[in-house]
Short mmCIF file of C-alpha atoms and ligand atoms in Angstrom, two decimals:
data_model
loop_
_atom_site.label_atom_id
_atom_site.label_comp_id
_atom_site.label_asym_id
_atom_site.label_seq_id
_atom_site.Cartn_x
_atom_site.Cartn_y
_atom_site.Cartn_z
CA MET A 1 4.34 26.55 -30.78
CA ILE A 2 3.46 24.88 -27.47
CA ARG A 3 3.65 27.08 -24.38
CA PRO A 4 5.69 25.12 -21.84
CA LEU A 5 4.33 24.48 -18.35
CA VAL A 6 6.49 24.24 -15.25
CA ALA A 7 4.43 22.81 -12.41
CA GLY A 8 5.50 22.55 -8.76
CA ASN A 9 3.99 19.71 -6.75
CA TRP A 10 4.50 20.49 -3.07
CA LYS A 11 2.98 17.14 -1.98
CA MET A 12 2.29 17.04 1.78
CA ASN A 13 4.64 19.93 2.52
CA GLY A 14 3.99 23.52 3.45
CA LEU A 15 2.53 25.58 6.27
CA LYS A 16 1.36 29.19 6.20
CA ALA A 17 4.99 30.29 6.43
CA SER A 18 5.62 28.68 3.04
CA LEU A 19 3.38 31.21 1.29
CA GLY A 20 6.46 33.41 0.99
CA GLU A 21 7.77 30.93 -1.59
CA VAL A 22 4.65 31.43 -3.70
CA LEU A 23 5.11 35.17 -3.44
CA ALA A 24 8.77 34.87 -4.43
CA VAL A 25 7.86 32.72 -7.45
CA ALA A 26 5.22 35.27 -8.47
CA GLU A 27 7.75 38.06 -8.22
CA GLY A 28 10.26 36.10 -10.28
CA VAL A 29 7.68 35.39 -12.96
CA ALA A 30 6.58 39.04 -13.04
CA SER A 31 10.19 40.13 -13.49
CA GLY A 32 10.64 37.84 -16.51
CA ALA A 33 12.78 35.14 -14.89
CA THR A 34 10.76 32.34 -16.51
CA GLY A 35 10.36 33.62 -20.06
CA ASP A 36 7.18 32.50 -21.73
CA ALA A 37 6.69 29.40 -19.58
CA GLU A 38 3.39 29.01 -17.80
CA MET A 39 4.00 28.51 -14.09
CA ALA A 40 1.78 26.58 -11.70
CA ILE A 41 2.07 25.63 -8.05
CA PHE A 42 0.25 22.73 -6.41
CA PRO A 43 0.31 23.44 -2.68
CA PRO A 44 -1.52 21.29 -0.15
CA ALA A 45 -5.25 22.04 -0.28
CA THR A 46 -4.96 23.77 3.09
CA LEU A 47 -2.90 26.54 1.49
CA LEU A 48 -4.66 26.76 -1.84
CA TYR A 49 -6.80 29.80 -1.20
CA ALA A 50 -4.05 31.82 0.46
CA ALA A 51 -1.69 30.78 -2.35
CA THR A 52 -4.01 32.28 -4.96
CA VAL A 53 -3.61 35.62 -3.21
CA ALA A 54 0.18 35.29 -3.00
CA ALA A 55 0.36 34.21 -6.66
CA LYS A 56 -0.87 37.64 -7.76
CA GLY A 57 -2.49 36.20 -10.87
CA VAL A 58 0.85 35.43 -12.53
CA VAL A 59 1.24 31.88 -11.20
CA ALA A 60 -1.55 29.36 -11.71
CA LEU A 61 -2.68 27.14 -8.84
CA GLY A 62 -3.85 23.57 -8.74
CA GLY A 63 -4.89 20.74 -6.45
CA GLN A 64 -2.90 17.52 -5.98
CA ASP A 65 -5.93 15.26 -6.29
CA CYS A 66 -9.72 15.50 -6.40
CA ALA A 67 -12.67 13.25 -5.72
CA ALA A 68 -14.74 11.89 -8.59
CA ASP A 69 -18.01 13.17 -7.12
CA ALA A 70 -18.98 16.82 -6.98
CA ASP A 71 -20.27 16.64 -3.40
CA GLY A 72 -21.79 14.25 -0.93
CA ALA A 73 -21.02 11.96 1.99
CA HIS A 74 -17.28 11.46 1.42
CA THR A 75 -15.58 12.52 4.63
CA GLY A 76 -12.17 14.04 4.04
CA ASP A 77 -12.42 14.20 0.26
CA ILE A 78 -12.17 17.38 -1.80
CA SER A 79 -14.08 17.80 -5.05
CA ALA A 80 -12.88 19.38 -8.26
CA GLU A 81 -15.59 22.02 -7.79
CA MET A 82 -14.12 22.92 -4.39
CA LEU A 83 -10.66 23.36 -5.92
CA ALA A 84 -12.07 25.51 -8.71
CA ASP A 85 -14.02 27.55 -6.17
CA LEU A 86 -10.72 28.48 -4.45
CA GLY A 87 -9.10 29.60 -7.69
CA ALA A 88 -7.43 26.44 -8.93
CA SER A 89 -7.20 25.95 -12.67
CA PHE A 90 -5.32 22.62 -12.65
CA VAL A 91 -5.39 19.37 -10.71
CA ILE A 92 -2.74 16.60 -10.64
CA LEU A 93 -4.40 13.21 -11.13
CA GLY A 94 -3.04 9.69 -11.03
CA HIS A 95 0.23 10.64 -9.36
CA SER A 96 2.16 7.46 -8.56
CA GLU A 97 1.97 8.27 -4.84
CA ARG A 98 -1.84 8.29 -5.09
CA ARG A 99 -1.78 5.12 -7.18
CA ALA A 100 0.54 3.35 -4.68
CA ASP A 101 -0.64 4.78 -1.34
CA HIS A 102 -4.37 4.99 -2.05
CA GLY A 103 -4.91 2.17 -4.49
CA GLU A 104 -5.95 4.44 -7.33
CA THR A 105 -6.55 2.36 -10.42
CA ASN A 106 -6.72 3.63 -13.98
CA GLU A 107 -10.52 3.43 -13.71
CA ILE A 108 -10.55 5.66 -10.64
CA VAL A 109 -8.18 8.11 -12.28
CA ASN A 110 -10.38 8.09 -15.40
CA ALA A 111 -13.41 9.13 -13.30
CA LYS A 112 -11.38 11.88 -11.63
CA VAL A 113 -10.29 13.27 -15.00
CA LYS A 114 -13.96 13.57 -15.92
CA ALA A 115 -14.60 15.29 -12.60
CA ALA A 116 -11.83 17.79 -13.30
CA TRP A 117 -13.37 18.61 -16.70
CA ARG A 118 -16.83 18.91 -15.15
CA ALA A 119 -15.44 21.62 -12.83
CA GLY A 120 -13.49 23.37 -15.57
CA LEU A 121 -10.07 22.26 -14.31
CA THR A 122 -7.23 21.03 -16.51
CA PRO A 123 -5.93 17.69 -15.22
CA ILE A 124 -2.23 16.88 -15.25
CA LEU A 125 -2.55 13.15 -15.79
CA CYS A 126 0.49 11.27 -14.45
CA ILE A 127 1.76 8.00 -15.89
CA GLY A 128 5.03 6.13 -15.48
CA GLU A 129 6.65 2.79 -14.89
CA THR A 130 8.19 1.31 -11.75
CA GLN A 131 11.81 0.16 -11.57
CA GLU A 132 10.68 -3.43 -11.86
CA GLU A 133 8.65 -2.65 -14.98
CA ARG A 134 11.58 -0.80 -16.55
CA ASP A 135 13.96 -3.65 -15.73
CA GLY A 136 11.47 -6.04 -17.31
CA GLY A 137 11.40 -4.04 -20.53
CA GLN A 138 7.74 -3.13 -19.99
CA THR A 139 8.01 0.66 -19.87
CA LEU A 140 6.27 1.42 -23.15
CA ASP A 141 3.52 -1.11 -22.49
CA VAL A 142 2.83 0.20 -19.00
CA VAL A 143 2.74 3.81 -20.10
CA GLY A 144 0.54 2.84 -23.04
CA TRP A 145 -2.13 1.10 -20.99
CA GLN A 146 -2.09 3.71 -18.22
CA LEU A 147 -2.69 6.37 -20.83
CA ARG A 148 -5.38 4.37 -22.61
CA ASP A 149 -7.32 3.46 -19.48
CA SER A 150 -6.87 6.62 -17.40
CA LEU A 151 -7.90 9.01 -20.13
CA PRO A 152 -11.62 9.36 -20.91
CA GLU A 153 -13.02 10.38 -24.28
CA GLY A 154 -13.06 14.11 -24.90
CA ALA A 155 -9.42 15.07 -24.32
CA SER A 156 -7.80 17.88 -26.28
CA ALA A 157 -4.84 20.21 -26.06
CA ALA A 158 -7.15 22.71 -24.36
CA ASN A 159 -8.17 20.46 -21.47
CA LEU A 160 -5.31 18.05 -20.79
CA VAL A 161 -1.67 17.93 -19.72
CA ILE A 162 0.20 14.62 -19.45
CA ALA A 163 3.12 14.08 -17.07
CA TYR A 164 5.50 11.20 -17.68
CA GLU A 165 7.00 10.37 -14.31
CA PRO A 166 9.06 7.19 -13.98
CA VAL A 167 8.22 6.06 -10.45
CA TRP A 168 11.84 5.15 -9.73
CA ALA A 169 12.95 8.70 -10.60
CA ILE A 170 10.59 10.42 -8.16
CA GLY A 171 12.38 11.81 -5.15
CA THR A 172 15.44 9.62 -5.74
CA GLY A 173 17.80 11.95 -7.58
CA LEU A 174 17.84 9.41 -10.41
CA THR A 175 16.69 10.37 -13.91
CA PRO A 176 16.35 8.46 -17.15
CA THR A 177 18.79 9.22 -19.94
CA VAL A 178 17.67 11.87 -22.39
CA GLU A 179 17.36 9.08 -24.97
CA ASP A 180 14.95 7.18 -22.72
CA VAL A 181 12.91 10.32 -22.04
CA ALA A 182 12.77 11.05 -25.77
CA GLU A 183 11.61 7.51 -26.54
CA VAL A 184 8.80 7.49 -23.99
CA HIS A 185 7.60 11.00 -24.84
CA ALA A 186 7.54 10.14 -28.55
CA VAL A 187 5.42 7.06 -27.84
CA ILE A 188 3.03 9.09 -25.66
CA ARG A 189 2.75 11.73 -28.39
CA GLN A 190 2.05 9.13 -31.05
CA SER A 191 -0.61 7.38 -29.02
CA LEU A 192 -2.32 10.70 -28.29
CA VAL A 193 -2.29 11.60 -31.99
CA ASP A 194 -3.53 8.12 -32.97
CA ARG A 195 -6.44 8.42 -30.58
CA LEU A 196 -7.31 12.11 -30.77
CA GLY A 197 -6.06 13.27 -34.16
CA GLU A 198 -3.53 15.87 -35.21
CA GLY A 199 -4.70 18.37 -32.57
CA ALA A 200 -3.03 16.14 -29.99
CA ALA A 201 0.32 17.33 -31.32
CA ALA A 202 -0.28 20.40 -29.11
CA ILE A 203 -1.02 18.52 -25.87
CA ARG A 204 1.66 19.36 -23.32
CA ILE A 205 3.67 16.36 -22.12
CA LEU A 206 5.70 17.16 -19.01
CA TYR A 207 8.63 15.18 -17.68
CA GLY A 208 8.72 14.62 -13.91
CA GLY A 209 11.09 12.86 -11.54
CA SER A 210 14.10 14.48 -9.84
CA VAL A 211 14.08 17.59 -12.03
CA LYS A 212 16.42 20.14 -10.48
CA PRO A 213 18.32 23.24 -11.59
CA SER A 214 21.37 21.20 -12.57
CA ASN A 215 19.54 18.87 -14.99
CA ALA A 216 16.62 21.02 -16.19
CA ALA A 217 18.29 22.38 -19.32
CA GLU A 218 19.13 18.89 -20.56
CA LEU A 219 15.76 17.31 -19.77
CA LEU A 220 13.62 20.20 -21.01
CA ALA A 221 15.43 20.29 -24.35
CA VAL A 222 14.32 16.75 -25.21
CA PRO A 223 11.84 16.62 -28.13
CA ASN A 224 8.21 16.30 -26.98
CA VAL A 225 9.09 17.49 -23.47
CA ASN A 226 6.87 20.54 -23.01
CA GLY A 227 7.71 21.36 -19.43
CA ALA A 228 8.31 19.75 -16.06
CA LEU A 229 6.42 18.47 -13.05
CA VAL A 230 8.77 19.27 -10.19
CA GLY A 231 8.46 17.88 -6.68
CA GLY A 232 11.22 18.53 -4.13
CA ALA A 233 12.90 21.35 -6.04
CA SER A 234 9.62 23.28 -6.27
CA LEU A 235 9.55 23.89 -2.50
CA ASN A 236 12.23 26.48 -2.86
CA ALA A 237 11.39 29.50 -5.03
CA VAL A 238 14.97 30.06 -6.14
CA ASP A 239 15.34 26.48 -7.39
CA PHE A 240 11.89 26.42 -8.98
CA LEU A 241 12.53 29.69 -10.80
CA SER A 242 15.93 28.47 -11.88
CA ILE A 243 14.38 25.36 -13.47
CA ALA A 244 11.84 27.45 -15.39
CA GLY A 245 14.62 29.87 -16.26
CA VAL A 246 15.53 27.39 -18.98
CA TYR A 247 12.70 29.00 -20.97
CA LYS A 248 14.05 32.52 -20.61
CA ALA A 249 15.09 33.65 -24.07
P1 PGA B 1 10.55 14.97 -7.42
O1 PGA B 1 8.97 14.65 -7.53
O2 PGA B 1 10.83 16.14 -8.32
O3 PGA B 1 10.77 15.28 -5.98
O4 PGA B 1 11.26 13.75 -7.89
C1 PGA B 1 8.32 14.73 -8.76
C2 PGA B 1 6.85 14.40 -8.59
O5 PGA B 1 6.52 13.48 -7.84
O6 PGA B 1 5.99 15.04 -9.22
#
């Protein structure tokens, strides 16, 4: 039995006033609105510490990226140790916006996954194809090599979450069919098991890309979908709780 994870990626959104949303999510979780799902919020780093207070210990917190190094002369960067020091337990790595906007290669992401482990954080490693790659029939190849090259040795169900996020579905309102999601998640599962052994059957594989209250039930019921990575709809506590409400018995 895999405990599902519903993760909210706030991206570059949120000021102090947004902490009320974290509080509202925490209250919803405490009142049972999200069943047995694990809930995590990824606010901008500026809000991380205050968010840990608002989360009341019932919602996990994470960073949206980390540097590969633990410290040093890297102006503007934030290390995995710094995130952990503020109370983060997760970090999103290899998000397509980082890959596209900051030139993050699989090799860079691989080093950041190691950094997350060094600091005791669980990375949510993001992979997914562009529209062009999907149109070219390359989805399974792209996801396969991203997974192979971004993931260092030493992964297990205890220290890794994967997020499959088709780039063309992020922030667009578009989603793949449930058949397409099932196909990609099955391939990710198989390649994890091939590489890491049967224990990889318990690694959580999230779906991300335009998850909202109206499509959550359908997407989260797909085999090998063990939760969601939610962007836009996670900014609002009511919507975020409603998505995770799929897991309420
Ligand atoms: P979205 O973003 O839910 O707004 O599509 C998902 C993500 O980028 O993680």
